[in-house]
Short mmCIF file of C-alpha atoms in Angstrom, two decimals:
data_model
loop_
_atom_site.label_atom_id
_atom_site.label_comp_id
_atom_site.label_asym_id
_atom_site.label_seq_id
_atom_site.Cartn_x
_atom_site.Cartn_y
_atom_site.Cartn_z
CA UNK A 1 31.83 17.72 -10.48
CA UNK A 2 32.88 14.56 -8.67
CA UNK A 3 30.84 15.61 -5.62
CA UNK A 4 27.79 16.23 -7.84
CA UNK A 5 28.03 12.75 -9.35
CA UNK A 6 28.49 11.20 -5.91
CA UNK A 7 25.34 12.91 -4.62
CA UNK A 8 23.34 11.92 -7.71
CA UNK A 9 24.40 8.30 -7.31
CA UNK A 10 23.40 8.30 -3.64
CA UNK A 11 20.01 9.84 -4.41
CA UNK A 12 19.36 7.34 -7.19
CA UNK A 13 20.20 4.49 -4.84
CA UNK A 14 17.81 5.99 -2.29
CA UNK A 15 15.04 6.17 -4.87
CA UNK A 16 15.58 2.50 -5.72
CA UNK A 17 15.10 1.73 -2.03
CA UNK A 18 11.89 3.77 -2.09
CA UNK A 19 10.63 1.88 -5.14
CA UNK A 20 11.52 -1.46 -3.53
CA UNK A 21 9.49 -0.66 -0.44
CA UNK A 22 6.61 0.59 -2.61
CA UNK A 23 6.59 -2.57 -4.76
CA UNK A 24 6.85 -5.02 -1.85
CA UNK A 25 4.04 -3.22 -0.04
CA UNK A 26 1.72 -3.51 -3.03
CA UNK A 27 2.57 -7.18 -3.61
CA UNK A 28 1.74 -7.97 0.00
CA UNK A 29 -1.07 -5.54 0.80
CA UNK A 30 -3.31 -6.07 -2.24
CA UNK A 31 -3.97 -9.81 -1.68
CA UNK A 32 -3.89 -9.51 2.12
CA UNK A 33 -6.42 -6.70 1.96
CA UNK A 34 -8.80 -8.92 0.01
CA UNK A 35 -8.45 -11.69 2.60
CA UNK A 36 -9.11 -9.22 5.42
CA UNK A 37 -12.18 -7.90 3.62
CA UNK A 38 -13.63 -11.40 3.48
CA UNK A 39 -12.96 -11.73 7.21
CA UNK A 40 -14.78 -8.46 7.91
CA UNK A 41 -17.80 -9.67 5.89
CA UNK A 42 -17.99 -13.24 7.16
CA UNK A 43 -21.13 -14.47 8.91
CA UNK A 44 -18.96 -15.98 11.67
CA UNK A 45 -19.37 -13.17 14.20
CA UNK A 46 -16.20 -13.70 16.32
CA UNK A 47 -13.95 -13.58 13.23
CA UNK A 48 -15.87 -10.63 11.80
CA UNK A 49 -15.53 -8.56 14.96
CA UNK A 50 -11.89 -9.53 15.45
CA UNK A 51 -11.07 -8.51 11.89
CA UNK A 52 -12.94 -5.23 12.14
CA UNK A 53 -11.26 -4.43 15.45
CA UNK A 54 -7.79 -4.98 13.94
CA UNK A 55 -8.72 -2.79 10.97
CA UNK A 56 -10.05 -0.09 13.33
CA UNK A 57 -6.85 -0.10 15.39
CA UNK A 58 -4.54 -0.01 12.36
CA UNK A 59 -6.51 2.71 10.59
CA UNK A 60 -6.93 4.69 13.79
CA UNK A 61 -3.25 4.99 14.69
CA UNK A 62 -0.45 6.78 12.79
CA UNK A 63 1.66 4.70 10.45
CA UNK A 64 4.77 6.31 11.93
CA UNK A 65 3.79 5.01 15.39
CA UNK A 66 3.22 1.54 13.95
CA UNK A 67 6.68 1.61 12.39
CA UNK A 68 8.33 2.59 15.66
CA UNK A 69 6.46 -0.06 17.67
CA UNK A 70 7.07 -2.83 15.15
CA UNK A 71 10.78 -2.09 14.85
CA UNK A 72 11.77 -1.29 18.44
CA UNK A 73 9.39 -3.24 20.71
CA UNK A 74 10.49 -6.77 19.65
CA UNK A 75 14.02 -5.95 20.78
CA UNK A 76 12.74 -5.24 24.31
CA UNK A 77 10.35 -8.18 24.71
CA UNK A 78 12.06 -10.93 22.70
CA UNK A 79 15.39 -12.60 23.34
CA UNK A 80 16.24 -12.55 19.64
CA UNK A 81 15.31 -9.39 17.78
CA UNK A 82 13.79 -10.48 14.42
CA UNK A 83 15.08 -7.30 12.77
CA UNK A 84 18.71 -7.83 13.85
CA UNK A 85 19.70 -9.04 10.41
CA UNK A 86 20.84 -7.71 7.07
CA UNK A 87 18.11 -5.50 5.57
CA UNK A 88 16.27 -5.73 8.89
CA UNK A 89 15.11 -2.13 8.68
CA UNK A 90 13.71 -2.71 5.21
CA UNK A 91 11.74 -5.80 6.25
CA UNK A 92 10.43 -4.09 9.39
CA UNK A 93 9.22 -1.19 7.25
CA UNK A 94 7.74 -3.59 4.67
CA UNK A 95 5.77 -5.54 7.29
CA UNK A 96 4.42 -2.33 8.84
CA UNK A 97 3.44 -0.88 5.46
CA UNK A 98 1.83 -4.12 4.27
CA UNK A 99 -0.30 -4.47 7.41
CA UNK A 100 -1.28 -0.81 7.35
CA UNK A 101 -2.23 -0.62 3.69
CA UNK A 102 -3.88 -4.05 3.70
CA UNK A 103 -6.36 -2.70 6.25
CA UNK A 104 -7.09 0.35 4.11
CA UNK A 105 -7.40 -1.76 0.97
CA UNK A 106 -9.73 -4.18 2.80
CA UNK A 107 -12.25 -1.42 3.39
CA UNK A 108 -12.10 -0.44 -0.27
CA UNK A 109 -12.65 -4.06 -1.30
CA UNK A 110 -15.50 -4.44 1.18
CA UNK A 111 -17.19 -1.27 -0.02
CA UNK A 112 -16.91 -2.38 -3.63
CA UNK A 113 -18.28 -5.86 -3.00
CA UNK A 114 -21.15 -4.68 -0.80
CA UNK A 115 -22.13 -2.03 -3.34
CA UNK A 116 -23.27 -4.70 -5.79
CA UNK A 117 -27.02 -5.26 -5.53
CA UNK A 118 -28.31 -8.64 -4.36
CA UNK A 119 -30.46 -8.78 -7.47
CA UNK A 120 -27.39 -9.54 -9.57
CA UNK A 121 -26.58 -12.55 -7.43
CA UNK A 122 -30.19 -13.73 -7.71
CA UNK A 123 -30.11 -13.29 -11.48
CA UNK A 124 -26.98 -15.40 -11.63
CA UNK A 125 -28.64 -18.19 -9.64
CA UNK A 126 -31.62 -18.09 -12.02
CA UNK A 127 -29.22 -18.60 -14.92
CA UNK A 128 -27.84 -21.68 -13.19
CA UNK A 129 -24.47 -20.22 -12.23
CA UNK A 130 -22.65 -21.27 -9.08
CA UNK A 131 -21.66 -18.75 -6.41
CA UNK A 132 -18.05 -18.79 -7.64
CA UNK A 133 -19.12 -18.32 -11.26
CA UNK A 134 -21.36 -15.40 -10.33
CA UNK A 135 -18.53 -13.70 -8.47
CA UNK A 136 -15.99 -14.29 -11.24
CA UNK A 137 -18.15 -13.54 -14.29
CA UNK A 138 -20.57 -10.91 -13.00
CA UNK A 139 -19.47 -9.33 -9.74
CA UNK A 140 -15.67 -9.14 -9.97
CA UNK A 141 -15.45 -6.88 -13.03
CA UNK A 142 -17.94 -4.42 -11.55
CA UNK A 143 -16.11 -4.41 -8.23
CA UNK A 144 -12.80 -3.70 -9.96
CA UNK A 145 -14.36 -0.78 -11.83
CA UNK A 146 -15.74 0.70 -8.62
CA UNK A 147 -12.60 0.34 -6.52
CA UNK A 148 -10.09 1.69 -9.06
CA UNK A 149 -10.53 5.40 -8.13
CA UNK A 150 -10.16 4.99 -4.32
CA UNK A 151 -7.47 2.35 -4.78
CA UNK A 152 -5.48 4.63 -7.06
CA UNK A 153 -5.61 7.39 -4.43
CA UNK A 154 -4.28 5.03 -1.76
CA UNK A 155 -1.48 3.78 -4.02
CA UNK A 156 -0.42 7.33 -4.86
CA UNK A 157 -0.45 8.12 -1.15
CA UNK A 158 1.69 5.03 -0.55
CA UNK A 159 4.59 6.25 -2.70
CA UNK A 160 4.70 9.42 -0.59
CA UNK A 161 4.22 7.60 2.71
CA UNK A 162 7.37 5.56 2.08
CA UNK A 163 9.22 8.62 3.39
CA UNK A 164 7.98 7.69 6.88
CA UNK A 165 10.30 4.67 6.89
CA UNK A 166 13.21 6.99 7.64
CA UNK A 167 11.93 7.15 11.25
CA UNK A 168 13.50 3.71 11.81
CA UNK A 169 16.64 4.58 9.87
CA UNK A 170 15.65 3.19 6.48
CA UNK A 171 17.85 4.98 3.95
CA UNK A 172 15.32 6.08 1.34
CA UNK A 173 15.79 8.99 -1.04
CA UNK A 174 14.45 11.63 1.38
CA UNK A 175 16.75 10.51 4.20
CA UNK A 176 19.74 10.74 1.88
CA UNK A 177 18.68 14.15 0.58
CA UNK A 178 18.25 15.39 4.15
CA UNK A 179 21.70 14.14 5.09
CA UNK A 180 23.22 16.23 2.30
CA UNK A 181 21.10 19.26 3.21
CA UNK A 182 22.71 19.21 6.67
CA UNK A 183 26.05 19.77 4.96
CA UNK A 184 24.71 22.85 3.17
CA UNK A 185 23.53 21.26 -0.10
CA UNK A 186 19.93 22.28 -0.77
CA UNK A 187 19.46 21.11 -4.36
CA UNK A 188 19.17 17.37 -3.44
CA UNK A 189 15.84 18.18 -1.76
CA UNK A 190 14.47 19.65 -5.01
CA UNK A 191 15.95 16.75 -6.96
CA UNK A 192 14.01 14.42 -4.68
CA UNK A 193 10.80 16.40 -5.20
CA UNK A 194 11.16 15.98 -8.97
CA UNK A 195 11.53 12.22 -8.53
CA UNK A 196 8.26 12.03 -6.62
CA UNK A 197 6.42 14.37 -8.97
CA UNK A 198 7.43 12.32 -12.00
CA UNK A 199 6.54 9.00 -10.38
CA UNK A 200 3.17 10.25 -9.11
CA UNK A 201 2.52 11.71 -12.56
CA UNK A 202 3.16 8.34 -14.20
CA UNK A 203 0.86 6.61 -11.71
CA UNK A 204 -1.85 9.19 -12.33
CA UNK A 205 -1.68 8.63 -16.09
CA UNK A 206 -1.71 4.85 -15.61
CA UNK A 207 -4.78 4.86 -13.37
CA UNK A 208 -6.59 7.32 -15.63
CA UNK A 209 -6.18 4.90 -18.53
CA UNK A 210 -7.36 1.99 -16.39
CA UNK A 211 -10.47 3.96 -15.37
CA UNK A 212 -11.25 4.73 -19.02
CA UNK A 213 -10.90 1.08 -19.97
CA UNK A 214 -13.24 0.09 -17.15
CA UNK A 215 -15.74 2.89 -17.86
CA UNK A 216 -18.01 0.62 -19.91
CA UNK A 217 -19.29 -0.82 -16.64
CA UNK A 218 -20.67 2.55 -15.59
CA UNK A 219 -24.37 2.90 -15.22
#
């Protein structure tokens, strides 16, 4: 019984680490993705091509590879390893996840913004609205409605992708469950699966409700 409680406590601590990485990634990637999308749509060609090249590279390479490079390479090329600190593995994983998902989110933002017809901007100008007012009062709500489905898919994928952080030794719930499985305990793996199923289920319900609330912008 004592062993069971010890394993449960370790798995719960691992899940908290998973949630922490998930939350930090969203807090950083959502606004950064919007900034990147503006860079990819700017009329200043050098910035536009630089931004799109970075997005292409990040989206075209595996997140696991990005984690490995970001965590290990600085130690070889820099005198002081930036990750040689308390919670260094967490922050290395957070930076990699934020950059990766910001690039994916930027394309979703860009697609949503560019899907709005120019006629709506022109109608706003006719009504005497400024460019900022048009974006805030007319465009933004429609963009949000259009990006919710693809954004929800990416966010659900994110909670599962956090498992990749174990490649740099980040002790998330899957890494802890795997450690116990090596000692002959199989049930922690199923316990972990239930955690993810429940969390993904809650996210699915949440995004479904958001889509219904935004449905009045359809058509």
